[in-house]
C-alpha cells in the first residue's frame, strides 16, 4: 500500500497514457484514409527531393515538414494505412504526456492529471491523432515548445540545453502547420513580458535561430500564401463558430459539457479562499482565445482559414484553465474524480457519439471494397476487355483524383485494378460526361452492359446524376451511404416500373392546360421558337399541389433545345414562389454547357434535379422555363417535369 501511495502519481500518469494509447490505436488502421491523407500520399510520388518540393509541397497549403517526413517514412516502411498513421498516433500519445508535464509546472499534480485525462479521452484530440496530417505532430511540438519555453524563462538549470530545445521545437512548429507558426509567435511574444535580463540573450538567440532555420522555406510559404490558401473553398466562419466549436470539442454532448464545467466551477468555489491571481490562468486563456480571434478575423476580412482542426493546437490550454482551480488532492479524493470523469468521457464518445462506428470524412476504402465485391459477383474475369472494363458492369467514380481510388484498388487482384471511369463532380461538364458514358455503354457494339456502379466521395454530387443513370439502369440492386460518400449498384430493367408521382411534358403537338406557350411561336412541326432578342421563354407556372397530391422530395425538369449560336448560354430554370404574395424564395438552374455531349453539337438535352425546399408550403407555385441571357434564337422541342417515388438521395448513413 505504501508503494502505491508513494508512486501513485506515476501509476496514474502511466494509466492515462495507456488509456490514450488504447483509444488512439483502436481501429486506427481499419477506417478509410481521408481525402487529405490520400492527397498527401499521392503527392509523395517523386523521384527526388526537388521533385517532392515542386510537385508535393508547393501546390499544397501546408509547410513542408509532414510531407517531407512522409516521403522518407514511406520509402522505408511502405504506404499501408497502419504504417502511414503510426507516427501520428504516437505523437498524439506523447502530446498527453507533455500536457501533463506543462500543467504540473504551472499548477499542480491534480490539475495535470485532469488535463491529461481530458486530452487522452475526448474524441476531438483522438480523431486528429489518428489522421496522417499535421495536427497531432503540431500539437506535440506546441506542447514541447511550451515546456522548454517555461524552463528557459522561469527555471535556472540547463539554460543552453533548454534554449536549443526551445529553438528546435519552435522550428518544428513552423515547419508543421501555419497555425502552429502563429502559436509560436504568440508564445514568443508572451515570453517577452517575463524573461529575465540574464536569460534574454538565450531567449532571443533561440527565436533568431528558429527564424534562420525557417528561411529555406520562406519562398514556398510566400508562394502558397499568394494563391489564397484554403480560403478558395472554405467559407467564412459564422457568428456562432466558437459555440459550435466548443460543443464539438466536448463530444457534442450537453451532459458532458455540464459535467466538466460543473466540476470546474465547484472546484473554483470550494478553493475560492486559496485561489490567488495566477499569470498561468491568464496565459492559458490568452493562448486559447488569441489564436481563435486571429483565425476568425483573418478568415472574415482576408481569407477563410478557420477550421476546428487548426484550433487543436491551442485546445489544451482551455483544458488547463478549466482544471486550474484544483488544489492538489489526496489519492483517496482524486481517484473517484478521475474515474467518474473517465467513464463520462468514454460513454459520451463511444456510446453516445459512436466515435468508432462512423468517422466524419468521406470514405474510399469502403467504396473500393464494394466495387470489388460487385465486380466479382456481376462482372466476371472472362468478360473483361483490354481496358479492364467489363462488358457486363461499368463503374463511375466521382472524387477529387482517380489516384485516391487507385490507392485501394491496386491492393486487389490484377483483374480488378483501375477498371473505372473517373469524373469530377465539381466539373461544369460533369452531367454531360455522365451522359456520354451512358451513351457509349448503350451502343449496340459495346456489348450488353447489365450493371452500373456509381460511387462518389468528398466531392459535389448533383442529384440529377442518379436520375440520368436511372433512365438506363432503373433498378437499384444495392445502395450504401457513408459520411459525404455513397456507392450504388444499378441494373437494367423496365423504366416504367418506377412509380411516378408526377410526369407532365409539352411537345407542342398536343395542347396542355398546365404549360402556357403562345401558339404564334409554335410552328407546324411542333417546335417552339424563342426569337432573337427574347430573354425568357413561357412555361409552367402552377401550384405544385395541383400537379401532384403526393409529397414530393425532388423534382426533375428537362428540355430539348437547338440553337444556331452554340456559344450562347441557355438555362433551364426551376423556381418556387410563395403562395399569396408570389415571392420568389428558391431558384435553380442548369445551363446548356453543363449538359452538352460532345457528339451532339447543335442539340442540347437539358436536365435538372432539385430538392423541394424545406420551406415549401402547400399552395406554393413552381415555375419552369428557359432563361436566355444572350437573347439568341432558340428552338425548343420538348419541356417537362417529373418526380418519382424512388427519388430519395438522403438515405441514412451506415454505421460500421
XYZ file of C-alpha atoms in Angstrom:
656
model
C 0.000 0.000 0.000
C 2.855 2.350 0.837
C 4.389 1.582 -2.569
C 1.147 2.530 -4.369
C 0.814 5.687 -2.347
C 4.445 6.622 -2.913
C 4.330 6.099 -6.675
C 0.654 6.858 -7.231
C 1.427 9.929 -9.358
C 3.463 7.875 -11.827
C 0.995 4.983 -11.814
C -1.908 7.331 -12.600
C 0.112 9.005 -15.366
C 1.001 5.608 -16.825
C -2.662 4.571 -16.769
C -3.684 7.815 -18.504
C -1.047 7.251 -21.201
C -2.126 3.626 -21.560
C -5.729 4.734 -21.989
C -4.641 7.385 -24.522
C -2.788 4.686 -26.443
C -5.697 2.240 -26.429
C -8.172 4.867 -27.595
C -5.855 6.014 -30.390
C -4.619 2.634 -31.580
C -8.058 1.038 -31.558
C -9.390 0.836 -35.111
C -6.814 3.395 -36.274
C -5.798 1.485 -39.416
C -9.195 -0.033 -40.233
C -11.143 3.009 -41.355
C -10.627 4.620 -44.731
C -7.887 7.094 -45.429
C -9.392 10.543 -45.846
C -9.265 12.757 -48.905
C -6.463 14.878 -47.403
C -4.413 11.832 -46.395
C -4.724 10.327 -49.863
C -3.785 13.674 -51.361
C -0.600 13.676 -49.279
C 0.216 10.065 -50.237
C -0.395 10.783 -53.922
C 1.950 13.771 -53.783
C 4.729 11.526 -52.415
C 5.300 10.053 -55.871
C 8.535 11.867 -56.596
C 11.869 10.685 -57.895
C 13.866 13.222 -55.935
C 13.644 15.669 -53.068
C 13.459 18.561 -55.525
C 10.534 16.919 -57.320
C 8.813 16.336 -53.969
C 9.059 20.036 -53.100
C 7.975 21.120 -56.581
C 5.030 18.763 -57.010
C 4.269 17.640 -53.487
C 4.703 20.710 -51.283
C 4.351 23.868 -53.343
C 0.827 23.015 -54.643
C -0.355 22.381 -51.067
C -1.268 24.918 -48.378
C 0.856 23.493 -45.562
C 4.551 23.790 -44.688
C 6.820 21.041 -45.960
C 7.553 19.278 -42.667
C 4.961 16.500 -42.613
C 5.135 15.889 -46.366
C 8.925 15.518 -46.270
C 8.678 13.214 -43.256
C 6.100 11.017 -45.006
C 8.281 10.895 -48.118
C 11.163 9.228 -46.273
C 8.956 7.290 -43.848
C 7.033 5.558 -46.660
C 10.211 4.939 -48.649
C 11.483 2.874 -45.725
C 8.296 1.283 -44.369
C 5.764 1.424 -47.229
C 2.433 3.218 -47.504
C -0.032 0.832 -45.884
C -2.596 2.610 -43.719
C -1.257 1.300 -40.413
C 2.293 2.307 -41.311
C 1.352 5.777 -42.553
C -0.752 6.658 -39.495
C 1.506 5.105 -36.843
C 3.795 8.131 -36.200
C 0.782 10.403 -35.869
C -0.829 8.150 -33.278
C 2.421 8.152 -31.312
C 2.544 11.951 -31.493
C -0.977 12.052 -30.078
C 0.040 9.897 -27.121
C 3.176 11.947 -26.436
C 1.034 15.093 -26.519
C -0.855 13.760 -23.497
C 2.451 13.287 -21.672
C 3.690 16.798 -22.466
C 0.383 18.357 -21.467
C 0.802 16.682 -18.084
C 4.356 17.998 -17.708
C 3.367 21.552 -18.635
C 0.326 21.749 -16.360
C 2.222 20.281 -13.421
C 4.810 23.055 -13.780
C 2.098 25.700 -13.929
C -0.273 24.415 -11.248
C -0.221 21.027 -9.537
C -0.456 17.289 -9.984
C -4.259 17.108 -9.801
C -4.719 19.783 -12.488
C -2.128 17.994 -14.628
C -3.878 14.628 -14.268
C -7.281 16.058 -15.164
C -5.962 17.992 -18.175
C -4.014 14.998 -19.478
C -7.020 12.723 -18.953
C -9.306 15.020 -20.948
C -6.775 15.254 -23.765
C -6.493 11.457 -23.691
C -10.221 10.667 -23.782
C -12.062 13.382 -25.704
C -12.839 12.268 -29.255
C -11.649 15.572 -30.747
C -7.935 15.024 -29.999
C -8.309 11.269 -30.543
C -9.633 11.784 -34.066
C -6.836 14.112 -35.109
C -4.275 11.748 -33.588
C -5.448 9.028 -35.994
C -5.014 11.144 -39.123
C -1.758 11.242 -41.092
C -1.954 15.021 -41.184
C -0.057 17.813 -39.401
C -2.430 18.025 -36.413
C -1.053 15.578 -33.861
C 2.601 16.434 -34.652
C 1.687 20.119 -34.429
C 0.008 19.580 -31.064
C 3.060 17.714 -29.768
C 5.523 20.346 -30.987
C 3.445 23.155 -29.465
C 3.429 21.443 -26.064
C 7.136 20.605 -26.344
C 7.838 24.233 -27.206
C 5.820 25.465 -24.206
C 7.614 23.021 -21.897
C 11.047 24.332 -22.893
C 9.729 27.913 -23.094
C 8.779 27.650 -19.430
C 12.109 26.078 -18.480
C 14.083 28.744 -20.324
C 12.217 31.704 -18.818
C 11.313 30.534 -15.312
C 13.926 27.916 -14.395
C 17.641 28.307 -13.815
C 19.014 24.899 -14.763
C 20.480 23.969 -18.179
C 19.681 27.253 -19.903
C 21.666 26.399 -23.040
C 20.025 22.991 -23.315
C 16.521 24.465 -22.992
C 17.353 27.324 -25.377
C 18.385 24.787 -28.031
C 15.333 22.609 -27.343
C 13.042 25.656 -27.454
C 14.545 26.776 -30.783
C 14.157 23.307 -32.309
C 10.579 22.900 -31.057
C 9.676 26.342 -32.389
C 11.225 25.443 -35.768
C 9.256 22.189 -35.865
C 6.072 24.195 -35.226
C 6.927 26.460 -38.156
C 7.552 23.533 -40.499
C 4.469 21.585 -39.413
C 1.467 23.921 -39.737
C 0.999 27.653 -40.197
C -1.319 27.824 -37.177
C 1.494 26.264 -35.124
C 3.658 29.007 -36.567
C 1.156 31.600 -35.331
C 1.075 29.965 -31.910
C 4.876 30.043 -31.736
C 4.782 33.788 -32.403
C 2.125 34.300 -29.704
C 4.104 32.262 -27.154
C 7.310 34.054 -28.074
C 5.672 37.458 -27.653
C 4.237 36.373 -24.286
C 7.689 35.439 -23.052
C 8.972 38.970 -23.607
C 6.863 40.081 -20.635
C 8.526 37.600 -18.273
C 12.027 36.800 -19.485
C 14.797 37.863 -17.091
C 17.691 40.035 -18.213
C 20.252 37.287 -17.800
C 18.132 34.963 -19.947
C 17.219 37.490 -22.629
C 20.145 36.686 -24.917
C 19.342 32.966 -24.787
C 15.675 33.647 -25.420
C 16.348 35.999 -28.300
C 19.028 33.677 -29.659
C 16.572 30.757 -29.703
C 13.997 32.825 -31.604
C 16.627 34.063 -34.057
C 17.867 30.501 -34.624
C 14.362 29.268 -35.460
C 13.914 32.114 -37.960
C 17.234 31.248 -39.637
C 16.240 27.580 -39.817
C 12.941 28.513 -41.469
C 14.464 30.782 -44.130
C 14.887 27.949 -46.707
C 11.106 27.536 -46.611
C 10.233 31.213 -46.918
C 9.903 31.193 -50.719
C 7.497 28.247 -50.562
C 5.423 29.989 -47.884
C 5.148 33.195 -49.885
C 4.101 31.242 -52.967
C 1.446 29.304 -51.045
C 0.004 32.451 -49.463
C -0.050 34.241 -52.819
C -2.500 31.628 -54.128
C -5.074 32.396 -51.449
C -4.828 29.141 -49.486
C -7.793 27.066 -48.402
C -9.981 30.163 -48.496
C -10.598 29.345 -52.134
C -13.052 26.670 -50.954
C -13.552 27.234 -47.214
C -16.356 29.578 -46.211
C -16.161 32.383 -43.680
C -16.896 31.377 -40.063
C -20.369 32.104 -38.728
C -21.003 34.247 -35.661
C -21.704 31.101 -33.619
C -18.485 29.350 -34.701
C -16.944 29.395 -31.220
C -20.055 27.981 -29.560
C -20.270 25.218 -32.155
C -16.565 24.511 -31.824
C -16.734 24.158 -28.051
C -19.677 21.806 -28.401
C -17.729 19.749 -30.952
C -14.582 19.698 -28.818
C -16.544 18.179 -25.931
C -18.193 15.436 -27.991
C -21.300 17.479 -28.868
C -22.627 16.294 -25.509
C -24.581 18.724 -23.354
C -24.285 16.296 -20.438
C -20.503 16.139 -20.710
C -20.185 19.909 -21.060
C -22.349 20.454 -17.975
C -20.375 17.856 -16.032
C -16.915 19.228 -16.916
C -17.871 22.867 -16.456
C -19.757 21.960 -13.287
C -16.812 20.286 -11.553
C -14.584 23.169 -12.666
C -16.952 25.741 -11.143
C -17.410 23.701 -7.959
C -13.663 23.377 -7.542
C -13.259 27.141 -8.012
C -15.917 27.781 -5.357
C -14.522 25.191 -2.962
C -10.972 26.515 -3.176
C -12.006 30.169 -3.522
C -10.085 31.240 -0.411
C -6.909 29.549 -1.615
C -7.099 30.812 -5.189
C -4.788 33.699 -5.895
C -4.081 35.629 -9.052
C -2.120 33.413 -11.392
C -0.390 34.527 -14.554
C -0.809 30.954 -15.814
C -4.590 31.266 -15.897
C -4.289 34.489 -17.875
C -1.756 32.914 -20.230
C -3.770 29.729 -20.712
C -6.918 31.692 -21.559
C -4.987 34.041 -23.842
C -3.276 31.150 -25.619
C -6.635 29.584 -26.324
C -8.523 32.703 -27.387
C -5.859 34.715 -29.255
C -5.307 32.052 -31.984
C -9.085 31.784 -32.354
C -9.518 35.559 -32.599
C -6.679 35.788 -35.120
C -8.141 32.981 -37.228
C -11.668 34.350 -37.023
C -10.883 37.901 -38.115
C -8.314 36.817 -40.683
C -10.947 34.453 -42.111
C -13.616 37.111 -42.089
C -11.679 40.029 -43.531
C -8.858 38.428 -45.526
C -9.048 34.766 -46.400
C -11.045 31.958 -44.706
C -8.685 29.646 -42.821
C -10.501 28.836 -39.573
C -11.470 25.200 -39.019
C -11.950 23.045 -35.948
C -8.752 21.143 -36.780
C -6.430 24.161 -36.537
C -7.682 25.064 -33.060
C -6.409 21.722 -31.758
C -3.007 23.330 -31.127
C -4.448 25.755 -28.573
C -7.165 23.446 -27.182
C -5.018 22.027 -24.322
C -4.790 25.489 -22.792
C -8.569 25.681 -22.461
C -8.370 22.397 -20.534
C -5.558 23.871 -18.435
C -7.745 26.799 -17.427
C -10.770 24.604 -16.634
C -8.675 22.408 -14.336
C -6.557 25.146 -12.788
C -8.821 25.707 -9.776
C -7.958 22.450 -8.046
C -5.535 22.210 -5.198
C -3.502 19.042 -5.016
C -5.905 16.317 -3.923
C -5.116 13.218 -1.967
C -5.152 9.867 -3.720
C -8.427 8.979 -1.990
C -10.070 12.197 -3.271
C -8.577 12.316 -6.773
C -9.254 8.717 -7.834
C -13.087 8.989 -7.752
C -12.987 12.250 -9.730
C -10.622 10.777 -12.326
C -12.670 7.583 -12.528
C -16.024 9.318 -12.935
C -14.607 11.750 -15.499
C -13.110 8.860 -17.477
C -16.408 6.996 -17.539
C -18.299 10.135 -18.554
C -15.982 10.838 -21.496
C -15.879 7.217 -22.685
C -19.669 6.948 -22.503
C -20.112 10.214 -24.357
C -17.628 9.476 -27.121
C -18.082 5.760 -27.696
C -21.688 5.117 -26.718
C -23.489 8.381 -27.457
C -21.419 9.738 -30.355
C -20.479 6.285 -31.752
C -16.987 7.585 -32.447
C -15.589 4.279 -33.677
C -18.644 3.466 -35.780
C -18.645 6.492 -38.076
C -15.916 8.988 -38.919
C -16.773 12.471 -40.240
C -14.925 12.052 -43.544
C -15.810 10.736 -46.967
C -14.629 7.132 -47.376
C -12.701 5.493 -50.218
C -11.819 2.072 -48.834
C -15.441 1.013 -48.430
C -16.345 2.164 -51.951
C -13.488 0.181 -53.473
C -14.337 -2.904 -51.423
C -17.952 -2.759 -52.592
C -16.831 -2.301 -56.180
C -14.550 -5.348 -55.974
C -17.335 -7.405 -54.397
C -19.791 -6.449 -57.149
C -17.196 -6.910 -59.892
C -16.647 -10.473 -58.725
C -20.345 -11.191 -58.415
C -21.695 -9.475 -61.536
C -18.713 -8.836 -63.823
C -16.644 -11.947 -64.129
C -12.975 -12.106 -65.108
C -13.567 -13.657 -68.538
C -15.679 -10.746 -69.692
C -13.058 -8.028 -69.137
C -11.725 -6.279 -72.242
C -8.221 -4.885 -72.814
C -9.100 -1.666 -70.938
C -10.053 -3.708 -67.861
C -13.630 -2.637 -68.398
C -16.265 -5.295 -68.021
C -18.766 -5.738 -70.806
C -21.310 -6.575 -68.150
C -20.616 -3.987 -65.465
C -19.361 -0.399 -65.687
C -18.108 1.737 -62.805
C -18.132 5.531 -62.492
C -16.232 7.091 -59.600
C -16.603 10.759 -58.679
C -13.923 12.334 -56.497
C -11.004 14.737 -56.472
C -8.473 12.377 -58.067
C -8.600 8.844 -59.510
C -5.440 8.071 -57.545
C -7.418 8.169 -54.295
C -9.422 5.174 -55.509
C -6.393 3.520 -57.101
C -4.633 3.510 -53.729
C -7.081 0.839 -52.608
C -7.793 -0.817 -55.946
C -4.117 -1.538 -56.584
C -4.150 -3.735 -53.487
C -6.759 -6.015 -55.072
C -6.117 -8.796 -57.630
C -4.944 -7.624 -61.060
C -8.246 -8.068 -62.859
C -9.954 -5.578 -60.568
C -7.454 -2.726 -60.881
C -8.239 0.628 -62.382
C -11.411 -0.584 -64.145
C -13.493 2.530 -63.690
C -14.414 5.768 -65.377
C -13.349 8.761 -63.304
C -15.208 12.072 -63.266
C -15.088 15.126 -61.033
C -18.453 16.225 -59.691
C -17.265 19.831 -59.450
C -16.516 19.925 -63.191
C -19.101 22.030 -65.048
C -19.302 19.270 -67.680
C -19.902 16.537 -65.114
C -23.517 15.913 -66.149
C -22.537 15.873 -69.822
C -19.696 13.432 -69.159
C -22.020 11.074 -67.292
C -24.445 11.201 -70.216
C -21.624 10.448 -72.680
C -20.576 7.377 -70.701
C -24.180 6.199 -70.621
C -24.459 6.787 -74.375
C -21.279 4.794 -75.033
C -22.208 1.745 -72.979
C -25.661 1.729 -74.596
C -24.323 1.485 -78.160
C -25.047 -1.844 -79.911
C -21.327 -2.514 -80.465
C -20.400 -2.003 -76.819
C -21.839 -5.300 -75.616
C -24.615 -5.855 -73.126
C -23.962 -3.753 -70.037
C -26.326 -5.023 -67.380
C -24.979 -3.229 -64.331
C -23.583 0.172 -63.470
C -21.777 1.192 -60.288
C -21.747 4.838 -59.303
C -19.695 5.921 -56.290
C -18.642 9.312 -55.046
C -16.639 10.683 -52.145
C -15.752 14.144 -50.918
C -16.953 15.979 -53.996
C -20.086 17.534 -55.433
C -22.750 15.035 -56.426
C -25.670 16.641 -58.276
C -28.833 14.575 -57.682
C -29.685 14.604 -61.399
C -26.798 12.144 -61.919
C -28.902 9.459 -60.264
C -31.825 10.362 -62.481
C -29.680 10.208 -65.627
C -28.465 6.767 -64.592
C -31.971 5.557 -63.758
C -33.100 6.340 -67.305
C -30.860 3.450 -68.448
C -30.494 1.438 -65.226
C -33.724 1.954 -63.250
C -33.253 -0.860 -60.723
C -31.204 -0.258 -57.550
C -29.659 -3.576 -56.538
C -27.664 -2.265 -53.562
C -27.079 1.163 -52.072
C -24.604 2.089 -49.316
C -24.257 5.587 -47.889
C -21.452 6.873 -45.681
C -20.432 10.303 -44.470
C -20.098 12.542 -47.554
C -19.823 9.464 -49.780
C -22.016 6.812 -51.325
C -21.928 3.873 -53.713
C -24.867 2.375 -55.608
C -25.253 -0.654 -57.874
C -27.820 -0.155 -60.648
C -29.136 -2.722 -63.125
C -31.137 -2.674 -66.316
C -34.879 -3.187 -66.147
C -38.203 -1.692 -67.095
C -38.043 2.093 -66.694
C -41.828 2.197 -66.417
C -41.590 0.123 -63.239
C -40.636 3.289 -61.383
C -43.663 4.664 -59.550
C -44.485 8.116 -60.859
C -45.634 10.865 -58.554
C -45.553 13.418 -61.331
C -44.834 13.432 -65.050
C -46.006 16.050 -67.498
C -44.357 17.460 -70.586
C -45.246 19.558 -73.588
C -44.066 18.655 -77.090
C -46.174 21.441 -78.649
C -48.214 18.984 -80.692
C -50.888 18.373 -78.071
C -52.228 21.336 -76.052
C -51.575 21.247 -72.284
C -53.651 23.020 -69.663
C -50.560 23.473 -67.468
C -47.885 24.564 -69.932
C -48.575 28.048 -71.284
C -46.974 28.693 -74.680
C -48.147 31.171 -77.335
C -49.434 29.491 -80.478
C -47.783 32.237 -82.533
C -44.337 30.944 -81.535
C -45.064 27.281 -82.354
C -44.590 26.151 -85.960
C -46.346 23.309 -87.794
C -43.589 20.804 -86.940
C -44.259 21.236 -83.236
C -41.307 23.459 -82.341
C -41.444 26.439 -80.008
C -39.261 29.335 -81.184
C -37.698 31.712 -78.719
C -36.897 34.575 -81.037
C -33.718 36.596 -81.059
C -33.923 39.373 -78.505
C -36.197 37.405 -76.162
C -34.649 36.608 -72.792
C -37.273 34.365 -71.157
C -39.488 31.650 -72.557
C -43.004 30.878 -71.455
C -43.502 27.688 -69.482
C -45.059 26.214 -66.365
C -46.461 28.358 -63.549
C -48.723 26.273 -61.316
C -49.344 25.297 -57.728
C -47.280 22.185 -57.031
C -50.135 20.675 -55.039
C -52.329 20.867 -58.181
C -49.753 18.905 -60.169
C -49.355 16.081 -57.640
C -51.152 15.143 -54.452
C -48.126 13.148 -53.286
C -45.455 14.574 -51.004
C -42.552 15.254 -53.351
C -38.927 15.274 -52.219
C -37.306 16.071 -55.561
C -38.442 17.430 -58.906
C -36.846 16.885 -62.321
C -37.037 19.411 -65.138
C -35.958 18.576 -68.688
C -35.858 20.347 -72.024
C -34.611 19.550 -75.532
C -33.364 22.550 -77.492
C -31.286 23.515 -80.506
C -29.520 26.779 -81.221
C -27.547 28.275 -84.095
C -25.183 30.113 -81.763
C -23.875 27.209 -79.676
C -21.638 29.554 -77.686
C -24.589 31.333 -76.113
C -25.671 30.243 -72.631
C -29.188 28.891 -72.144
C -30.517 27.993 -68.688
C -33.311 25.628 -67.711
C -34.818 27.139 -64.554
C -36.900 25.848 -61.631
C -38.390 28.448 -59.287
C -40.525 28.216 -56.163
C -42.855 31.107 -55.278
C -44.687 31.682 -52.025
C -48.469 31.445 -52.203
C -50.366 34.687 -51.837
C -47.667 37.286 -52.459
C -45.854 35.277 -55.190
C -42.447 35.976 -53.574
C -39.577 34.027 -55.165
C -37.728 32.063 -52.446
C -35.838 29.329 -54.328
C -34.175 29.488 -57.746
C -32.226 26.741 -59.505
C -30.825 26.413 -62.999
C -28.654 24.294 -65.259
C -27.137 25.651 -68.444
C -26.515 24.040 -71.796
C -22.735 23.866 -71.325
C -23.239 21.654 -68.265
C -25.299 19.158 -70.245
C -23.979 19.203 -73.838
C -22.389 15.964 -75.021
C -19.528 16.373 -77.473
C -21.228 14.417 -80.237
C -24.467 16.394 -80.134
C -23.135 19.703 -81.468
C -26.092 21.994 -82.061
C -28.525 19.976 -79.872
C -28.772 20.262 -76.084
C -30.501 17.911 -73.679
C -31.010 19.974 -70.514
C -31.745 18.127 -67.292
C -32.048 19.430 -63.734
C -32.978 17.738 -60.448
C -33.597 19.759 -57.330
C -34.901 19.084 -53.850
C -38.224 20.648 -52.957
C -37.224 23.388 -50.479
C -37.634 22.668 -46.785
C -39.584 25.939 -46.525
C -42.121 24.769 -49.114
C -45.754 25.227 -48.086
C -48.802 23.624 -49.722
C -50.106 26.046 -52.286
C -46.689 27.401 -53.299
C -46.151 27.718 -57.030
C -43.487 26.110 -59.196
C -42.216 27.769 -62.367
C -40.205 26.033 -65.115
C -38.894 27.959 -68.129
C -35.843 28.798 -70.253
C -33.635 31.766 -69.469
C -31.766 33.067 -72.494
C -29.358 35.789 -71.233
C -27.627 36.005 -74.620
C -31.007 36.650 -76.298
C -30.082 34.424 -79.243
C -32.587 32.376 -81.241
C -33.503 29.027 -79.610
C -35.692 26.142 -80.761
C -37.477 24.221 -78.004
C -38.764 20.746 -78.905
C -39.962 19.457 -75.531
C -40.055 20.644 -71.923
C -41.342 18.823 -68.863
C -41.127 17.945 -65.193
C -41.261 14.650 -63.309
C -40.944 13.134 -59.872
C -40.749 9.511 -58.780
C -41.293 7.573 -55.575
C -37.688 6.302 -55.518
C -36.081 9.770 -55.562
C -34.504 9.505 -52.116
C -30.979 10.906 -52.197
C -30.534 11.303 -48.455
C -30.510 7.769 -47.058
C -29.406 7.008 -43.506
C -25.683 6.553 -43.010
C -24.318 3.088 -42.400
C -22.530 2.604 -39.089
C -19.557 0.302 -39.278
